[in-house]
Amino acid sequence: MSHEKTPDKLIHMANQIGKFFASQGGDEAIAGTETHIRKFWDPRMRAAIIAHLDATGGTGLDPHVREAVQRIKC
């Protein structure tokens, strides 16, 4: 059995992180989400969520989470 995370699981995980930082509002929520994903996600997970963003425009991601993933991509 593969240990790879599915896009749906990654979307859920990213949105959960985003919900944690949402109370900080605006740029702080985006920055907190971005920093957490950069620090704690395996490079393959980051690559997969970026691939999802590229393929679908980030379907399913909350708006500030989508922006955080966009920043990780750059």
Coordinates of C-alpha atoms in Angstrom, one line a residue:
M1 CA 0.0 0.0 0.0
S2 CA 1.3 3.4 -0.9
H3 CA 2.1 6.0 1.7
E4 CA 1.5 8.9 -0.7
K5 CA -1.2 11.4 0.3
T6 CA -4.1 11.9 -2.1
P7 CA -4.9 15.4 -3.3
D8 CA -8.1 15.3 -1.3
K9 CA -6.2 14.5 1.9
L10 CA -3.6 17.2 1.2
I11 CA -6.4 19.7 0.5
H12 CA -8.0 18.8 3.8
M13 CA -4.7 19.0 5.7
A14 CA -3.8 22.4 4.2
N15 CA -7.3 23.8 4.9
Q16 CA -7.0 22.6 8.5
I17 CA -3.7 24.4 8.9
G18 CA -5.3 27.4 7.3
K19 CA -8.2 27.3 9.7
F20 CA -5.8 27.4 12.6
F21 CA -4.1 30.6 11.3
A22 CA -7.3 32.2 10.0
S23 CA -8.0 34.0 13.3
Q24 CA -4.8 36.0 12.7
G25 CA -6.5 37.5 9.6
G26 CA -5.2 38.5 6.2
D27 CA -1.5 38.5 5.5
E28 CA -0.7 36.9 8.8
A29 CA -3.0 33.9 8.1
I30 CA -1.4 33.4 4.7
A31 CA 2.1 33.8 6.1
G32 CA 1.4 31.4 9.0
T33 CA 0.0 28.8 6.7
E34 CA 2.9 29.2 4.2
T35 CA 5.5 28.9 7.0
H36 CA 3.9 25.8 8.5
I37 CA 3.7 24.0 5.2
R38 CA 7.3 24.9 4.3
K39 CA 8.6 23.7 7.7
F40 CA 6.6 20.6 8.4
W41 CA 5.4 19.1 5.1
D42 CA 7.6 16.6 3.3
P43 CA 8.9 18.0 -0.1
R44 CA 6.8 15.4 -1.9
M45 CA 3.7 16.7 -0.2
R46 CA 4.6 20.3 -1.1
A47 CA 5.2 19.3 -4.7
A48 CA 1.8 17.5 -4.8
I49 CA -0.2 20.4 -3.4
I50 CA 1.6 22.8 -5.9
A51 CA 0.8 20.3 -8.7
H52 CA -2.9 20.4 -7.6
L53 CA -2.8 24.2 -7.7
D54 CA -1.3 24.2 -11.2
A55 CA -3.7 21.6 -12.5
T56 CA -6.9 22.9 -11.0
G57 CA -6.3 26.4 -9.8
G58 CA -6.4 25.1 -6.3
T59 CA -9.9 23.7 -6.3
G60 CA -11.0 22.9 -2.8
L61 CA -8.4 25.1 -1.1
D62 CA -9.6 28.0 1.1
P63 CA -8.7 31.3 -0.5
H64 CA -5.9 32.2 2.0
V65 CA -4.5 28.6 1.8
R66 CA -4.5 28.9 -2.0
E67 CA -2.5 32.1 -1.7
A68 CA -0.1 30.4 0.7
V69 CA 0.5 27.5 -1.7
Q70 CA 1.0 30.0 -4.5
R71 CA 3.7 31.7 -2.4
I72 CA 5.4 28.4 -1.7
K73 CA 5.5 27.8 -5.5
C74 CA 7.4 31.0 -6.2

